[in-house]
Amino acid sequence: MSRIYLPWNASKARIRDAERARKNRAEIVRELSWGRVSRRDLLRMGLFTAGGMLAPIGGLNPFVRNASAQTGVLGVPRSPVFGAKSFTQAMPRFDVLQREQVSCLTPMCQAEANQTLMPVHEMLGGGHGPCEGRPPGPVWAHQRFDEFPPAVCVQATQAPATTNYSYRPEVASQHNSGIDPSHGMPLRFHPSLPIQNPNSVWTFNGTIPPKLVQARYGEPVLFRHRNGLPYDVRQNGGFGRHTISTHEHNGHHGAENDGFTGAFFFPGQFYDYHWPIVLAGHFSMNTQAQDIMASTPDGSGGLTKIPGDWHETMSTHWFHDHMFSFTSQNVYKGNAAMFNIYSGLDRGNETINDGVNLQLPSGSGKDWGNLEYDVNLMLADKAFDQDGQLTFDIFNFDGFLGDVMTVNLAYRPYFEVERRKYRFRILNASVARFFKVGLCNASGTPKLFQQIGNDGNLLPQPVTLSEMDEQGIAERYDIVIDFSQFSLGEKVHLVNLAEHWDPENGQLNGRKPVRDLSFAEALSGTSPDACVGRFLEFRVVREATGGNDPSRVPDVLIPNPDLSGMEVARIRNFVFGRDAQQTTFDPDTAFPGPWGIGTQGGQTLSADFGRLSAAPKFGTCEIWNLINDGGGWDHPIHIHFEEGQILGRNGSFANVKPAERGRKDVYRLTPKGTVTIKMQFRDWGGMFMEHCHNTTHEDNAMLLRWEINKNGDPYLSPLPTPIPTPQGVRFQAVSEVLPSAL
Ligand SMILES: [Cu+2]
């Protein structure tokens, strides 16, 4: 079944049937999320067909009384928006999490997981368990903790929805469309939409706007994530899991800080993530920190040189949940934040002209990290039930699609700008929806802007365009729009041109965008896909503050690291496909498909986080071929820890678009496509993942574990698998090591 939203003129009877079916499906989702029935059970009961449909079996089957269900086509009612109109609410800037002294931490952070015993809530089995959920012992200790003692800490609590009384946009309200942060901000997607129930939405600190962490190279961050979700697994508003694991997306850190899918923690516990924030190559290149290009703001206008390869400087990350087989629900429910990393090159200060700073649009009041003209945008499609509460439907293995477009968790907002350049860091935080973002004026004429970054990395050169490439889930595209090309009072829009509606079967299609529309088509208002068209309105309300725009977009940003001379230790092939097999049946670590990954010509396997599928040797360089099995799907494949460069698409570098010629961490395969990448494995070790970032596919088993081994003590080969429980983490041997892994 694909997710199909009924037309507005659908009959009342059909809408009623659809709503009843949705309620039935929601009950099954609830039973699943409570753990009273597992997806394995549903598969065994024959409720899921090979095609990912809910089979017509009595009792649990929501389709039995609906004739159209027999063809697999069943609508769900469109999400009600309670009369909310587009562009009638201001877009809130991100809520910046406070940077604190490490001495604020209670208890203090430590290299190995804190195993101090605490009483465990009876809903979690009672008894006692460790206060920190990180797996214990030396293998999961923070690597090189003494060498990189945390210089700053950031704390957040994953919590049910509540009103925000401590919103910190870190810009004056004139740079936040007039929003007064001292007013409490209830958790709702628009003033016309109902306030979300506490368990409909779970976010960082339980509030909106989404959160932003600011950090700079050379200043290790300790991120303490507390789990404040309900102890009772059933108190989840129908979807979402109360155990979490937090992945710093594209982080170049030790694996104990990567948010491994099997290293989750429970309500009442915390997990200390140690993000040293070093340049890749820290231990092997420029080790004496002699190159000023490898540098970080010193806090007073100067630079501090740091080791590593400056061509590896990263800028725009995000972090989000990675709970095994619940990632899509948890991220959708609100476990998604952004993380800006500043450096000598990308300083977040547009006036310091020191020969290193690129002076990208940002601001100048602070030494680094100015946000006035540097704006994070989180795009996500959502769906509501008839009460306006956030809803989710897992009975769709193609990919969940919503019909309500949000930016920074606000329904189709507007944002006030000055006549000057702005940087926008655009994140696709959807479950399965791809975007294709373009810019146009009020009359629909496409307008030019510059793409400066891809996956958070500044490109070798900016690329000028009026519409970007498709943007897969988790990809970040940084752009600069120069609003001086517009007049005061003008309104210009970001437009989504990627349509997931499939006219052949009349359904929304979670497999890939079905069609990239022209501006005229997207703006016509006729697309059955409600997330197509204008979604963010820029209102040009002022001249540039100070009368001029000191920011620049240089012709050269960050050249790629030169990998051409690197010896290739290994070529690996990964095939991403359907109808996967499961060869291990560990109830804690294995999950049955339908999606999977075939490694080195082996069979397509569904996820088992106890299985080791690849183990590149520390300090080597490899070429990986990411191959789409076909079937008309796209898969945005994310490889943790190491970013790569695309050597070719379908065998040719000529097929790689200019805006993809930087460093990447998510690779859209395109239908039938193959992407060839080159990567190095250095600095840190441990267990990492590779998976589809269509999180519906990921959760339904298109995920594998790989390890960087032989990094000296305490690394074993392979590592034991952590099995978290509220009473402590136990370890077990790997369930399988693929013969081709080592
Ligand atoms: Cu996929």
XYZ file of C-alpha atoms and ligand atoms in Angstrom:
743
model
C 0.000 0.000 0.000
C 1.289 3.366 -0.841
C 0.243 6.342 1.117
C -2.492 8.067 -0.786
C -4.266 11.133 0.444
C -7.866 11.279 -0.659
C -8.909 14.166 -2.861
C -10.790 16.997 -1.181
C -13.968 16.000 -2.973
C -13.885 12.367 -1.838
C -17.231 11.083 -0.640
C -18.022 11.272 3.059
C -18.344 7.500 3.150
C -14.925 6.999 1.673
C -13.352 9.446 4.097
C -15.117 7.679 6.984
C -13.847 4.280 5.821
C -10.389 5.643 5.425
C -10.383 7.207 8.854
C -11.581 3.936 10.405
C -8.848 2.056 8.564
C -6.279 4.543 9.731
C -7.430 4.097 13.321
C -7.093 0.343 12.948
C -3.643 0.685 11.494
C -2.745 3.087 14.275
C -3.737 0.412 16.782
C -1.319 -2.021 15.195
C 1.400 0.604 15.146
C 0.705 1.150 18.820
C 0.877 -2.555 19.604
C 4.149 -2.730 17.714
C 5.645 0.257 19.434
C 4.615 -1.094 22.825
C 6.360 -4.331 22.040
C 3.204 -6.424 22.575
C 3.498 -7.628 19.029
C 6.688 -7.592 16.992
C 7.019 -7.025 13.299
C 8.444 -10.506 13.216
C 5.110 -11.661 14.688
C 3.187 -9.774 12.036
C 5.293 -11.319 9.325
C 4.802 -14.735 10.835
C 1.069 -14.130 11.056
C 1.165 -13.290 7.379
C 0.006 -9.751 7.960
C 2.765 -8.352 5.823
C 2.997 -9.569 2.283
C 6.235 -9.705 0.369
C 5.188 -6.463 -1.238
C 5.032 -4.789 2.124
C 1.243 -4.633 2.166
C -0.925 -5.496 5.058
C -2.505 -8.766 3.994
C -6.284 -9.290 4.107
C -6.582 -11.309 7.293
C -9.466 -10.825 9.688
C -9.220 -9.160 13.036
C -6.229 -6.907 12.650
C -6.862 -6.200 9.024
C -8.078 -2.663 8.496
C -9.064 -3.281 4.887
C -11.488 -6.140 5.150
C -14.650 -4.161 4.697
C -13.240 -1.912 2.066
C -13.525 -3.106 -1.492
C -10.777 -0.876 -2.773
C -8.398 -2.436 -0.268
C -8.253 -5.564 -2.335
C -6.305 -3.717 -4.961
C -4.022 -2.232 -2.383
C -5.367 1.247 -2.908
C -6.857 2.797 0.140
C -6.869 6.442 0.957
C -6.145 8.192 4.158
C -7.862 11.478 4.829
C -5.807 14.529 4.151
C -4.299 16.095 7.206
C -6.594 18.804 8.529
C -4.906 22.187 8.797
C -7.778 23.911 10.603
C -7.859 26.803 8.191
C -4.152 27.607 8.498
C -3.072 29.599 5.457
C 0.355 29.537 3.866
C 2.794 32.249 4.876
C 0.774 33.560 7.809
C 3.237 32.674 10.560
C 6.832 33.724 11.048
C 9.455 31.023 10.675
C 11.248 30.636 14.001
C 15.018 30.498 13.935
C 16.564 27.466 15.616
C 16.736 27.372 19.403
C 20.434 27.405 20.330
C 21.410 25.011 23.081
C 23.490 26.663 25.752
C 27.215 26.015 25.847
C 28.211 25.469 29.448
C 31.305 24.887 31.525
C 32.105 21.219 31.800
C 32.084 21.689 35.580
C 28.286 22.112 35.302
C 27.940 18.387 34.681
C 26.522 16.318 37.516
C 27.823 13.697 37.679
C 31.091 14.641 35.979
C 31.839 13.052 32.616
C 34.391 10.263 32.487
C 36.211 8.157 29.939
C 34.384 4.893 30.621
C 30.619 4.791 30.989
C 29.423 5.770 34.442
C 28.139 2.556 36.018
C 26.841 4.118 39.231
C 23.720 2.148 40.061
C 20.345 3.860 40.243
C 16.917 2.431 41.000
C 15.200 1.381 37.757
C 11.538 2.277 37.306
C 9.209 -0.678 37.723
C 7.878 -0.147 34.192
C 11.406 -0.987 33.053
C 11.685 -4.055 35.194
C 12.758 -2.535 38.501
C 15.930 -3.343 40.330
C 19.010 -1.251 39.724
C 20.867 -0.169 36.623
C 23.665 2.177 35.588
C 22.946 5.910 35.373
C 24.689 6.091 31.991
C 23.416 3.924 29.174
C 26.694 3.843 27.256
C 28.086 0.314 27.109
C 30.624 -0.173 29.899
C 34.291 -0.973 29.797
C 37.366 0.007 27.833
C 36.043 -0.789 24.342
C 33.301 1.833 24.742
C 35.449 4.324 26.635
C 35.878 7.695 24.947
C 38.918 7.257 22.736
C 41.798 9.584 23.616
C 39.683 11.234 26.320
C 42.757 12.526 28.174
C 44.122 13.989 24.964
C 40.849 15.752 24.154
C 39.311 16.763 27.481
C 35.928 18.381 26.893
C 36.235 22.169 26.794
C 32.524 22.838 26.708
C 29.407 20.860 27.483
C 25.917 20.925 26.035
C 23.023 19.186 27.725
C 19.594 18.285 26.402
C 16.783 16.052 27.515
C 14.619 14.074 25.123
C 11.153 14.871 26.411
C 7.435 14.978 25.634
C 5.993 18.123 24.071
C 5.706 21.186 26.262
C 5.789 24.987 25.982
C 9.152 26.642 25.405
C 9.828 29.367 27.980
C 13.554 29.590 27.312
C 13.871 30.070 23.554
C 17.391 31.247 22.631
C 17.479 32.264 18.943
C 20.792 34.106 19.585
C 19.743 36.889 17.222
C 17.691 40.041 17.810
C 14.009 39.720 16.979
C 14.461 41.833 13.813
C 16.497 38.874 12.500
C 13.763 36.475 13.564
C 10.795 38.037 11.746
C 9.815 39.917 14.884
C 9.356 36.868 17.093
C 9.587 37.763 20.787
C 11.408 34.827 22.407
C 10.232 35.803 25.877
C 6.700 34.744 24.981
C 6.088 31.106 25.744
C 6.046 29.093 22.536
C 3.550 26.229 22.696
C 4.292 23.152 20.640
C 2.133 23.562 17.581
C 2.876 23.723 13.885
C 0.804 26.850 13.290
C -1.279 29.131 15.539
C -4.414 27.732 13.854
C -3.389 24.147 14.545
C -3.965 22.485 17.895
C -1.245 22.269 20.504
C 0.367 18.847 20.320
C -0.279 16.392 23.110
C 2.805 15.650 25.224
C 3.252 12.228 23.652
C 2.455 13.239 20.072
C 5.797 14.970 19.686
C 9.073 14.194 21.472
C 11.863 16.690 20.931
C 15.079 17.903 22.505
C 13.895 19.510 25.761
C 10.340 18.784 24.620
C 10.099 22.070 22.775
C 10.182 23.821 19.433
C 11.886 25.430 17.566
C 14.329 22.648 16.700
C 17.665 22.865 18.480
C 21.048 24.032 17.204
C 24.470 23.321 18.689
C 27.345 25.609 17.747
C 30.902 24.360 18.096
C 34.317 25.107 16.653
C 37.236 22.963 15.667
C 39.771 22.256 18.358
C 37.234 22.628 21.163
C 35.995 19.195 22.248
C 32.309 19.091 23.140
C 30.702 16.815 25.669
C 27.077 16.367 24.651
C 25.109 14.849 27.492
C 21.825 13.505 26.215
C 19.306 12.629 28.891
C 16.373 10.385 28.195
C 13.316 12.015 29.760
C 10.752 10.013 27.797
C 7.958 8.101 29.551
C 9.033 4.981 31.436
C 5.929 3.222 30.170
C 6.626 2.122 26.596
C 2.892 2.426 25.893
C 2.836 6.161 26.640
C 3.940 7.136 23.161
C 0.908 8.659 21.482
C 0.729 5.629 19.218
C 4.204 5.676 17.661
C 7.816 6.236 18.637
C 10.048 4.257 20.957
C 11.240 5.527 24.331
C 14.753 4.152 23.860
C 17.131 6.314 21.827
C 20.634 6.450 20.372
C 21.929 9.778 19.142
C 23.888 9.897 15.902
C 26.004 12.964 15.117
C 25.520 12.751 11.374
C 28.873 12.883 9.536
C 30.729 13.176 12.823
C 34.380 12.152 12.635
C 34.530 10.775 16.171
C 35.182 7.494 17.909
C 32.428 4.930 17.430
C 31.360 5.127 21.087
C 30.030 8.590 20.212
C 28.428 7.723 16.902
C 24.979 6.716 18.095
C 25.359 3.095 17.094
C 21.930 1.618 16.455
C 22.441 -1.070 19.100
C 23.874 1.266 21.748
C 20.585 2.802 22.827
C 19.660 3.995 26.302
C 16.571 4.027 28.455
C 14.335 6.608 30.161
C 16.053 7.871 33.295
C 19.521 7.307 31.844
C 21.922 9.646 30.106
C 24.592 9.015 27.484
C 27.719 11.155 27.218
C 28.756 11.766 23.623
C 32.307 13.058 23.267
C 32.821 15.048 20.081
C 36.515 16.038 19.886
C 35.923 17.939 16.611
C 39.239 17.373 14.939
C 40.043 17.629 11.251
C 40.283 14.271 9.515
C 43.926 13.348 9.265
C 44.562 14.751 12.737
C 47.026 12.009 13.610
C 48.691 11.624 10.219
C 48.792 14.981 8.390
C 49.937 18.418 9.454
C 50.483 16.874 12.859
C 52.569 19.815 14.025
C 49.737 22.235 13.153
C 51.889 24.394 10.929
C 49.370 25.240 8.199
C 47.294 28.316 8.999
C 44.534 27.049 6.702
C 43.951 24.324 9.294
C 42.766 26.589 12.044
C 39.968 27.644 14.315
C 38.747 30.961 15.726
C 40.661 31.895 18.868
C 37.802 33.932 20.310
C 39.423 37.315 19.859
C 39.762 37.851 16.130
C 42.741 35.583 15.558
C 43.345 31.985 14.624
C 44.615 28.944 16.464
C 46.315 26.413 14.231
C 45.187 22.798 14.533
C 46.490 19.473 13.188
C 44.887 17.616 10.290
C 43.938 18.239 6.671
C 42.186 21.570 6.176
C 40.586 20.231 2.996
C 38.504 18.068 5.349
C 36.946 21.055 7.155
C 33.248 20.405 7.788
C 30.456 22.875 8.475
C 26.826 21.728 8.635
C 25.889 18.600 10.534
C 22.782 17.385 12.229
C 22.121 14.843 14.918
C 19.178 12.547 15.273
C 17.962 9.278 16.712
C 19.286 5.974 15.381
C 17.291 3.474 17.477
C 17.342 0.071 15.800
C 14.198 -0.356 13.669
C 12.560 2.732 15.232
C 14.654 5.491 13.685
C 11.965 6.681 11.284
C 9.345 7.016 14.006
C 11.646 8.713 16.482
C 13.177 11.197 14.047
C 9.746 12.012 12.633
C 8.450 12.494 16.167
C 11.022 15.227 16.749
C 14.435 13.708 17.497
C 16.348 15.890 15.017
C 18.663 18.835 15.670
C 21.355 20.694 13.752
C 25.016 21.202 14.506
C 27.090 24.002 12.973
C 30.854 23.599 13.137
C 33.026 26.685 12.748
C 36.622 26.925 11.594
C 39.172 29.448 10.431
C 37.799 29.036 6.919
C 34.116 29.001 7.794
C 34.112 31.234 10.809
C 30.602 32.573 10.971
C 32.022 36.091 10.859
C 31.725 38.018 7.603
C 34.064 40.936 8.338
C 37.298 39.362 9.581
C 39.609 39.495 6.575
C 42.680 37.474 7.497
C 43.379 35.627 4.263
C 41.825 32.434 5.650
C 38.255 33.377 6.552
C 35.968 32.999 3.552
C 33.676 35.754 4.931
C 30.485 33.894 4.110
C 27.226 35.626 5.086
C 26.782 35.405 8.848
C 27.241 38.584 10.883
C 30.027 40.235 12.794
C 29.044 40.959 16.386
C 30.843 37.923 17.753
C 34.247 36.483 16.931
C 32.647 33.390 15.422
C 29.260 31.747 15.030
C 27.191 34.807 14.139
C 23.710 33.783 13.041
C 22.101 37.012 11.807
C 22.577 36.092 8.142
C 23.326 32.393 8.541
C 20.048 30.541 8.838
C 19.370 26.851 9.481
C 16.365 25.435 7.632
C 14.946 22.021 8.478
C 12.505 20.711 5.876
C 10.125 17.913 6.793
C 6.756 16.611 5.681
C 4.280 15.714 8.415
C 0.786 14.231 8.708
C -1.963 14.852 11.244
C -4.907 12.811 12.431
C -8.383 14.299 12.480
C -7.640 15.963 15.819
C -4.589 17.656 14.351
C -2.145 15.507 16.298
C 1.003 14.220 14.628
C 0.410 10.785 13.131
C 2.553 8.111 11.530
C 1.810 5.052 9.450
C 4.352 2.263 9.250
C 2.270 0.065 6.931
C 4.154 1.157 3.950
C 7.564 -0.262 3.229
C 8.084 2.052 0.278
C 8.446 5.100 2.487
C 6.187 7.219 4.681
C 5.120 10.487 3.088
C 3.297 13.341 4.786
C 1.033 15.916 3.212
C 1.924 18.911 5.381
C 5.061 20.846 4.511
C 7.014 22.330 7.398
C 10.137 24.441 7.741
C 11.727 24.442 11.201
C 8.589 22.561 12.303
C 6.394 25.485 11.227
C 3.712 25.040 8.597
C 4.613 27.005 5.446
C 6.055 30.054 7.195
C 7.509 33.358 6.061
C 10.895 34.830 6.897
C 11.833 38.513 6.817
C 15.124 39.392 5.138
C 17.283 42.399 4.330
C 18.440 43.378 0.841
C 21.739 41.510 1.095
C 23.240 38.009 1.035
C 22.079 35.248 3.375
C 23.376 31.748 3.878
C 20.803 28.996 4.356
C 21.801 25.574 5.627
C 19.034 23.360 4.259
C 18.486 19.939 5.821
C 16.102 17.327 4.487
C 14.803 15.825 7.746
C 11.980 13.807 6.183
C 11.337 10.088 6.541
C 11.166 9.213 2.844
C 10.509 12.414 0.914
C 13.019 13.907 -1.484
C 12.928 17.615 -2.187
C 14.083 19.625 -5.167
C 14.438 23.194 -4.023
C 14.230 26.175 -6.340
C 13.880 29.929 -5.945
C 11.365 32.151 -7.713
C 9.789 35.565 -7.407
C 6.123 36.404 -6.937
C 5.351 36.016 -10.625
C 6.976 32.602 -10.704
C 10.153 33.576 -12.535
C 13.107 31.408 -11.469
C 15.849 33.370 -9.721
C 19.530 32.567 -9.298
C 21.351 31.673 -6.114
C 24.586 29.883 -5.265
C 25.022 26.449 -3.790
C 28.131 26.551 -1.602
C 27.914 23.286 0.316
C 26.850 19.688 -0.032
C 26.373 17.453 3.003
C 27.727 20.181 5.194
C 31.000 20.493 3.333
C 31.876 23.630 1.426
C 32.242 22.854 -2.264
C 35.478 23.435 -4.190
C 33.606 26.146 -6.108
C 30.154 27.682 -5.652
C 27.591 26.592 -8.230
C 25.078 29.092 -9.574
C 21.576 27.805 -10.255
C 17.882 28.504 -9.831
C 16.981 24.966 -8.762
C 19.162 22.396 -7.057
C 19.519 18.698 -7.631
C 17.109 16.429 -5.821
C 17.897 16.427 -2.114
C 17.637 13.046 -0.462
C 16.831 12.393 3.159
C 19.623 13.656 5.472
C 21.460 15.558 2.743
C 22.381 19.140 3.609
C 22.642 21.743 0.894
C 24.078 25.112 1.896
C 23.102 28.000 -0.347
C 23.581 31.759 -0.533
C 20.749 33.945 -1.785
C 21.512 37.559 -2.603
C 18.312 39.457 -1.857
C 19.797 42.701 -3.198
C 18.496 41.511 -6.594
C 14.982 42.109 -5.234
C 13.133 45.288 -4.280
C 11.937 46.329 -0.879
C 8.509 44.824 -0.286
C 9.086 41.993 -2.734
C 8.156 38.431 -1.817
C 10.222 35.537 -3.133
C 9.796 31.867 -2.445
C 11.549 28.578 -2.031
C 9.643 26.043 -4.099
C 9.627 22.256 -3.950
C 9.745 20.844 -7.473
C 9.969 17.124 -6.580
C 6.629 15.369 -6.908
C 6.080 11.973 -5.297
C 2.685 11.511 -6.950
C 2.545 8.638 -9.382
C -0.098 9.306 -12.061
C 0.074 5.697 -13.285
C -1.492 4.304 -10.144
C -2.834 7.451 -8.553
C -0.761 7.096 -5.411
C 1.878 8.969 -3.540
C 5.049 7.015 -4.067
C 7.615 6.658 -1.297
C 10.121 4.936 -3.558
C 11.539 8.064 -5.125
C 10.358 11.353 -6.549
C 8.273 10.376 -9.534
C 8.746 13.596 -11.446
C 10.764 16.789 -11.212
C 8.355 19.549 -12.152
C 9.002 22.814 -13.914
C 8.423 25.951 -11.867
C 5.222 26.584 -13.808
C 3.913 23.096 -13.046
C 4.895 23.265 -9.388
C 3.342 26.704 -8.925
C 0.111 25.856 -10.726
C -1.414 24.431 -7.566
C -2.629 21.371 -9.414
C -0.230 18.750 -8.063
C -1.980 16.025 -6.052
C 1.162 16.013 -3.892
C 0.420 18.621 -1.237
C 4.111 19.202 -0.479
C 4.858 20.473 -3.972
C 5.012 24.216 -4.619
C 5.975 27.277 -2.589
C 6.826 26.359 0.992
C 8.828 29.281 2.392
C 8.215 32.961 1.713
C 11.012 35.494 1.981
C 9.788 39.040 2.599
C 12.313 41.694 1.706
C 11.596 44.187 4.486
C 14.768 46.272 4.969
C 17.921 47.547 3.373
C 21.078 45.868 4.607
C 21.831 46.891 8.178
C 24.771 49.304 8.160
C 24.084 50.163 4.536
C 26.342 47.523 3.035
C 26.913 43.808 2.800
C 30.472 42.874 3.774
C 29.953 39.165 3.135
C 31.478 37.341 0.171
C 31.124 34.139 -1.773
C 34.668 33.549 -3.049
C 35.244 31.710 -6.320
C 37.242 29.085 -4.441
C 35.792 27.649 -1.252
C 37.456 24.424 -0.035
C 39.289 22.305 -2.633
C 38.867 18.562 -2.207
C 41.499 16.500 -0.448
C 43.670 14.920 -3.123
C 42.991 11.186 -3.017
C 44.369 10.453 -6.472
C 47.690 9.168 -5.195
C 46.219 7.097 -2.386
C 46.811 3.407 -2.746
C 43.523 1.503 -2.819
C 43.668 -1.325 -0.307
C 40.334 -2.845 -1.221
C 37.355 -2.469 -3.521
C 34.017 -3.393 -1.991
C 30.615 -3.707 -3.645
C 27.353 -3.149 -1.831
C 24.080 -3.915 -3.595
C 20.932 -2.338 -2.170
C 17.779 -4.280 -2.864
C 14.496 -5.826 -1.857
C 13.376 -9.331 -0.899
C 16.302 -9.652 1.446
C 17.091 -12.814 3.390
C 17.794 -13.044 7.076
C 20.431 -15.585 7.987
C 20.670 -14.827 11.683
C 17.731 -14.868 14.034
C 18.946 -13.207 17.193
C 15.835 -11.579 18.684
C 17.832 -8.573 19.919
C 19.996 -7.780 16.933
C 18.353 -9.126 13.771
C 15.374 -7.830 11.902
C 13.622 -9.372 8.905
C 13.406 -7.188 5.778
C 12.022 -6.756 3.240
C 15.011 -4.513 2.514
C 18.637 -5.491 2.602
C 22.185 -5.120 1.402
C 24.334 -7.595 -0.497
C 28.052 -7.371 0.216
C 30.783 -8.510 -2.162
C 28.460 -10.556 -4.343
C 26.807 -12.278 -1.395
C 23.079 -12.604 -0.884
C 20.957 -9.596 0.012
C 20.826 -9.599 3.806
C 18.488 -7.844 6.189
C 19.945 -5.946 9.096
C 21.576 -7.596 12.072
C 23.599 -5.182 14.152
C 25.456 -8.175 15.466
C 26.745 -9.036 11.993
C 30.044 -7.657 10.768
C 29.851 -6.968 7.044
C 33.038 -5.013 6.358
C 36.194 -4.254 8.293
C 38.535 -1.885 6.520
C 41.971 -1.697 8.077
C 42.906 1.381 10.033
C 44.888 3.882 7.999
C 43.912 2.524 4.585
C 41.932 3.837 1.648
C 39.177 1.907 -0.148
C 36.855 2.236 -3.100
C 33.233 1.330 -2.473
C 30.684 0.735 -5.209
C 27.142 1.450 -4.021
C 24.824 -0.314 -6.430
C 21.053 0.024 -6.750
C 19.401 -3.306 -7.392
C 16.792 -1.556 -9.532
C 13.061 -1.752 -9.242
C 12.460 1.929 -9.735
C 13.740 2.961 -6.326
C 16.129 5.593 -5.205
C 18.135 5.017 -2.035
C 20.023 7.804 -0.275
C 22.863 5.761 1.211
C 24.624 7.107 4.276
C 28.031 5.875 5.366
C 28.955 6.838 8.879
C 32.213 8.346 10.111
C 34.150 8.850 6.880
C 33.094 11.092 4.083
C 33.957 10.205 0.540
C 34.406 11.689 -2.866
C 32.334 10.479 -5.773
C 34.646 9.076 -8.445
C 31.820 8.292 -10.798
C 28.136 7.734 -11.354
C 27.424 4.703 -13.505
C 31.119 4.500 -14.166
C 31.787 8.047 -15.281
C 32.864 11.210 -13.494
C 31.118 13.172 -16.252
C 27.832 12.033 -14.694
C 28.695 13.728 -11.399
C 27.054 17.140 -11.234
C 29.189 20.113 -10.178
C 27.329 20.489 -6.865
C 28.165 16.849 -6.047
C 31.879 17.183 -6.640
C 32.719 17.984 -3.061
C 32.891 15.652 -0.086
C 29.729 13.677 0.661
C 28.239 11.427 3.331
C 24.900 10.585 1.652
C 24.852 9.184 -1.875
C 21.604 9.062 -3.820
C 21.875 6.002 -5.992
C 19.071 6.957 -8.415
C 17.075 4.087 -9.981
C 19.454 1.506 -11.457
C 22.340 3.785 -10.522
C 25.804 2.988 -9.206
C 27.902 5.429 -7.239
C 31.636 4.819 -6.861
C 33.313 6.529 -3.941
C 36.745 6.683 -2.390
C 37.253 6.912 1.348
C 39.983 6.796 3.970
C 39.725 5.159 7.381
C 41.700 6.974 9.980
C 41.917 8.665 13.346
C 39.276 6.691 15.238
C 38.009 3.127 15.467
C 35.073 0.997 16.440
C 31.735 -0.105 14.976
C 29.912 2.081 12.495
C 26.999 1.685 10.075
C 26.050 1.982 6.451
C 22.376 2.220 5.583
C 19.662 3.729 3.468
C 18.546 7.087 4.878
C 15.055 6.611 3.591
C 14.416 5.711 7.223
C 11.488 3.489 6.264
C 13.977 1.357 4.340
C 16.555 1.631 7.093
C 14.106 0.463 9.771
C 12.977 -2.388 7.576
C 16.444 -3.696 7.502
C 18.530 -1.886 4.880
C 21.392 -1.391 7.304
C 24.725 -3.028 8.018
C 27.519 -2.741 10.529
C 31.132 -2.225 9.585
C 34.168 -1.724 11.754
C 37.519 -0.116 11.608
C 39.668 -2.778 13.179
C 43.264 -3.173 14.211
C 43.531 0.257 15.727
C 45.552 -1.165 18.577
C 44.222 -1.695 22.067
C 41.513 -2.052 23.178
C 40.072 -2.945 19.819
C 39.248 -6.504 19.185
C 38.465 -7.978 15.860
C 35.549 -8.190 15.639
C 34.056 -6.264 18.547
C 31.469 -7.773 20.893
C 27.906 -6.589 20.272
C 26.266 -4.488 22.999
C 22.794 -5.567 24.159
C 21.328 -2.755 26.272
C 18.882 -3.410 29.103
C 17.697 -0.969 31.777
C 19.664 -2.984 34.310
C 22.892 -2.711 32.302
C 24.448 -3.509 28.954
C 25.605 -7.041 28.315
C 27.820 -8.099 25.450
C 27.596 -11.048 23.136
C 29.732 -12.420 20.356
C 29.043 -11.305 16.810
C 26.238 -13.294 15.255
C 28.077 -13.572 11.967
C 31.190 -12.288 10.246
C 30.843 -12.206 6.492
C 33.794 -14.023 4.915
C 34.499 -10.957 2.797
C 34.477 -8.557 5.739
C 38.052 -8.850 6.920
Cu 16.319 3.089 0.476
